[in-house]
Amino acid sequence: MVRFEDLRIFVAAADHGSFSAAARELDLTPAVASAALKRLELSLETRLFVRSTRSLRLTGDGERYLEYARAALSSLQAGQSALARDKTAISGTLSVAIPSDLGRHVLLPWLDDFQQQHPRVNFQVRISDRLADLYRQPVDIALRYGTPGDSGLVALPLSEHNRRVVCASPAYFARHGMPRTPADLRRHNCLCFVLGESLHDRWAFEHEGGALTVPVKGDRVGDDGDLVRRWALAGHGVAYKSRFDVLSDLRAGRLVQALPDYTGEPSPLYLLCVHRMLLSPAVKRLREFLQTRLREFEAGAAAP
């Protein structure tokens, strides 16, 4: 079996006409270089050099073999370069799970923009407010609201300061009045969200350094964030939504925020995966892209 390193030493010795010069170039001792050439000649069953104490020259077989040795080294180097490019390339198929409301109205257009910038990336998108089982389902990464629990998942923040806001349509507030304190929500039709078996009917707030929680109720419960948002837009009640979900609606006046002096509960956005080995160059670039877009969206510089 011909060794890659032996070929390198052979080509260097042929180029320099000296074992010592080849050894210096490759940071080896002359003895190591000489042993490598002997091993190569033994493998090929021929003499490659005519040696003397003062000179080193190729034999006829050595001259013929040199062409093939150069081609082999060049091919191996090309293979190494190709692998290195693949490891840093923004390419491949990403299976992404995204939440319903943010996914449909904000993230999908941004994924289109990302794909235009990186056309070698393909997306497989799952939209649901249920947290995908990243260990069992064919999902590479998930984008999810909320501080991750101790699940063993790798959680990278996309936006840590996002919070929930109380909002409803102008028509709803015109009919029912604007709540002035969280306690006023008890007399409003609150559009509640259910995730799995958990009903989100206790809305939490911070005010002047203190925390308070208000139990709410209403005539509609949904397990899809987009559905709750649509009910609010249609004037059916008050919603307690992630600010990112309704930011465009608030800016356009389709929804109005209530209780601006009360800070809603945190709703940070994270990128989740099962292992850091899955953080490919494409995933890392996507995370940077989304972080930038989210900052711009908050500042009003980027459209959803």
XYZ file of C-alpha atoms in Angstrom:
304
model
C 0.000 0.000 0.000
C 1.521 3.324 -1.090
C 1.379 5.980 1.602
C 0.307 9.537 0.892
C 3.245 10.948 2.860
C 5.720 8.776 0.959
C 4.434 10.201 -2.318
C 4.894 13.745 -1.003
C 8.489 13.001 -0.023
C 9.204 11.367 -3.377
C 7.879 14.363 -5.349
C 9.728 16.852 -3.121
C 12.990 14.915 -3.462
C 12.564 14.804 -7.244
C 11.887 18.542 -7.366
C 14.885 19.469 -5.193
C 17.282 16.706 -6.235
C 18.062 16.162 -2.587
C 16.695 14.159 0.336
C 17.890 16.822 2.757
C 16.115 19.643 0.907
C 12.919 17.579 0.679
C 13.134 16.807 4.391
C 13.587 20.490 5.275
C 10.613 21.506 3.124
C 8.376 18.924 4.787
C 9.818 19.499 8.271
C 11.243 15.974 8.510
C 14.649 14.533 9.324
C 16.748 13.246 6.394
C 16.581 9.767 7.909
C 12.768 9.804 7.862
C 12.755 11.022 4.238
C 15.239 8.333 3.220
C 13.203 5.603 4.941
C 10.044 6.795 3.166
C 11.734 6.521 -0.253
C 13.013 3.052 0.540
C 9.515 2.006 1.611
C 8.034 3.394 -1.622
C 10.607 1.631 -3.771
C 9.961 -1.627 -1.932
C 6.221 -1.267 -2.524
C 6.740 -0.574 -6.246
C 9.519 -3.155 -6.581
C 11.767 -0.769 -8.500
C 14.458 1.847 -7.935
C 13.225 5.404 -8.270
C 16.514 7.235 -7.670
C 20.143 6.736 -8.415
C 21.915 7.842 -5.247
C 25.448 8.889 -4.488
C 27.005 10.876 -1.680
C 26.861 14.011 -3.851
C 23.882 13.618 -6.137
C 20.381 12.248 -6.484
C 18.721 11.671 -9.826
C 15.625 9.878 -11.036
C 15.845 6.531 -12.765
C 13.789 5.846 -15.875
C 11.102 4.249 -13.736
C 11.307 7.194 -11.364
C 10.708 9.682 -14.168
C 7.690 7.725 -15.409
C 6.274 7.314 -11.914
C 6.732 10.978 -11.044
C 3.929 12.011 -13.414
C 1.488 9.629 -11.729
C 2.634 10.628 -8.246
C 1.974 14.288 -9.020
C -1.480 13.448 -10.401
C -2.303 11.348 -7.329
C -1.256 14.109 -4.933
C -3.216 16.668 -6.931
C -6.337 14.468 -6.859
C -6.057 13.868 -3.123
C -5.588 17.588 -2.484
C -8.642 18.354 -4.617
C -10.650 15.862 -2.544
C -9.524 17.464 0.719
C -10.426 20.894 -0.619
C -13.855 19.677 -1.703
C -14.563 18.269 1.754
C -13.404 21.501 3.368
C -15.726 23.496 1.114
C -18.627 21.208 1.971
C -18.042 21.746 5.677
C -18.282 25.510 5.243
C -20.862 25.638 2.442
C -24.250 27.242 2.938
C -26.113 24.367 1.333
C -28.177 21.291 2.020
C -31.705 20.528 3.183
C -32.949 21.997 6.466
C -36.031 20.569 8.136
C -37.443 23.410 10.242
C -40.381 23.430 12.669
C -41.869 26.884 13.228
C -44.810 28.235 15.273
C -48.118 28.848 13.537
C -48.686 32.587 13.739
C -45.123 33.850 13.616
C -44.316 31.219 11.016
C -47.062 32.082 8.526
C -46.949 35.863 8.784
C -43.316 36.660 9.584
C -40.921 33.749 9.169
C -42.061 32.302 5.830
C -41.289 35.493 3.853
C -37.937 35.690 5.610
C -37.135 32.081 4.713
C -37.896 32.995 1.100
C -35.396 35.858 1.329
C -32.788 33.583 2.913
C -33.235 31.060 0.115
C -32.753 33.765 -2.502
C -29.443 34.653 -0.852
C -28.447 30.989 -0.524
C -30.065 29.086 -3.418
C -28.318 25.825 -2.505
C -30.372 25.609 0.694
C -33.625 23.630 0.585
C -36.286 23.902 3.295
C -38.696 21.338 4.667
C -41.076 23.359 6.862
C -43.455 22.115 9.554
C -45.894 24.693 10.957
C -47.455 23.901 14.310
C -47.644 25.317 17.809
C -46.940 21.892 19.241
C -43.280 21.424 20.053
C -41.835 18.927 17.603
C -40.148 15.893 19.112
C -36.687 16.561 17.747
C -35.485 13.130 18.854
C -38.172 11.165 16.991
C -39.335 13.397 14.153
C -37.180 14.212 11.096
C -36.649 17.816 12.205
C -33.219 19.472 12.269
C -34.149 22.646 14.150
C -37.217 24.187 15.753
C -38.034 27.828 16.413
C -40.083 28.174 19.572
C -41.280 30.775 22.069
C -40.581 30.450 25.766
C -37.601 29.690 27.944
C -36.590 26.087 27.218
C -36.877 23.627 30.082
C -34.164 21.196 31.097
C -34.792 18.922 28.119
C -31.223 18.339 27.002
C -31.862 20.302 23.801
C -29.397 22.901 22.573
C -31.203 26.260 22.841
C -29.772 29.298 21.047
C -31.537 32.649 21.570
C -32.895 34.531 18.583
C -34.599 37.290 20.581
C -34.510 37.141 24.368
C -36.481 40.289 25.194
C -39.749 39.610 23.391
C -42.871 39.677 25.594
C -46.613 39.150 25.373
C -49.012 42.050 24.905
C -52.753 42.427 25.490
C -54.506 43.510 22.309
C -57.827 43.602 20.501
C -59.373 45.263 17.470
C -60.405 48.932 17.606
C -64.008 47.822 17.049
C -63.923 45.518 20.065
C -62.562 48.213 22.366
C -65.104 50.681 20.960
C -67.905 48.317 22.015
C -66.540 47.077 25.333
C -64.145 49.752 26.536
C -60.415 49.682 27.143
C -59.144 47.796 30.222
C -57.137 50.068 32.521
C -55.723 47.399 34.827
C -55.238 43.642 34.451
C -58.142 43.125 36.849
C -60.437 44.711 34.220
C -59.754 41.708 31.949
C -62.180 39.675 34.069
C -65.081 41.483 32.419
C -63.748 41.033 28.882
C -64.069 38.137 26.465
C -60.533 36.776 26.519
C -59.367 34.557 23.677
C -57.437 31.755 25.302
C -54.780 29.520 23.836
C -54.349 25.843 24.656
C -51.115 23.954 24.059
C -51.389 20.219 24.512
C -53.370 19.766 27.702
C -52.465 23.189 29.140
C -54.971 26.036 28.913
C -53.314 29.451 29.064
C -56.053 31.182 31.053
C -53.916 32.888 33.697
C -52.261 35.971 32.238
C -49.191 37.228 34.078
C -47.880 40.802 34.298
C -45.219 42.881 36.021
C -45.917 46.376 37.313
C -43.773 48.688 39.435
C -41.516 45.857 40.502
C -44.328 43.501 41.427
C -45.869 40.498 39.706
C -49.556 39.732 39.341
C -51.577 37.041 37.613
C -55.162 37.406 36.450
C -57.475 34.461 35.687
C -59.371 35.116 32.459
C -62.124 33.416 30.484
C -63.956 33.770 27.209
C -66.178 32.006 24.728
C -63.350 30.818 22.407
C -60.311 28.618 22.968
C -57.861 27.699 20.212
C -54.779 25.492 19.916
C -53.380 27.521 17.006
C -51.794 30.941 17.511
C -52.843 32.121 14.071
C -56.467 31.265 14.871
C -56.402 33.314 18.089
C -54.918 36.254 16.213
C -57.630 36.024 13.523
C -60.348 36.028 16.211
C -58.821 39.178 17.688
C -58.657 40.864 14.277
C -62.311 40.011 13.694
C -63.300 41.744 16.926
C -64.278 38.637 18.897
C -62.252 39.400 22.013
C -58.976 40.252 23.708
C -55.810 38.264 22.969
C -52.583 37.898 24.924
C -50.047 37.423 22.159
C -46.334 37.480 21.556
C -45.488 40.995 20.426
C -43.749 39.616 17.321
C -46.993 37.897 16.265
C -49.022 41.106 16.266
C -46.415 43.818 15.703
C -47.459 44.444 12.089
C -51.126 44.575 13.133
C -50.375 47.039 15.912
C -48.405 49.300 13.584
C -51.150 49.166 10.950
C -53.875 49.882 13.491
C -55.661 46.571 12.915
C -55.067 45.786 16.585
C -54.638 48.103 19.568
C -52.450 47.332 22.564
C -54.041 47.645 25.987
C -52.358 47.966 29.394
C -49.146 49.523 28.030
C -47.993 50.344 31.579
C -48.044 46.661 32.526
C -45.245 44.410 31.258
C -46.445 41.128 29.811
C -44.810 37.798 30.520
C -41.554 36.980 28.709
C -41.852 35.225 25.362
C -38.265 34.809 24.147
C -37.674 33.134 20.812
C -35.150 30.293 20.597
C -33.635 28.048 17.971
C -33.587 24.453 19.261
C -31.724 21.347 18.112
C -30.720 18.073 19.712
C -26.933 18.439 19.430
C -24.365 21.075 18.563
C -23.073 18.799 15.790
C -26.284 19.732 13.921
C -25.301 23.409 13.913
C -24.126 23.282 10.315
C -22.887 26.383 8.471
C -26.372 26.730 6.980
C -28.026 26.616 10.425
C -25.534 29.093 11.863
C -26.039 31.477 8.938
C -29.833 31.119 9.238
C -29.653 31.983 12.923
C -27.581 35.111 12.209
C -30.002 36.065 9.437
C -33.067 35.689 11.690
C -31.447 37.578 14.556
C -30.764 40.497 12.223
C -34.286 40.428 10.765
C -35.883 40.308 14.214
C -33.879 43.319 15.380
C -34.856 45.202 12.247
C -38.493 44.140 12.640
C -38.585 45.478 16.201
C -37.049 48.744 15.054
C -39.497 49.056 12.169
C -36.797 48.640 9.523
C -37.858 45.232 8.203
C -41.216 44.057 6.932
C -42.586 40.643 7.986
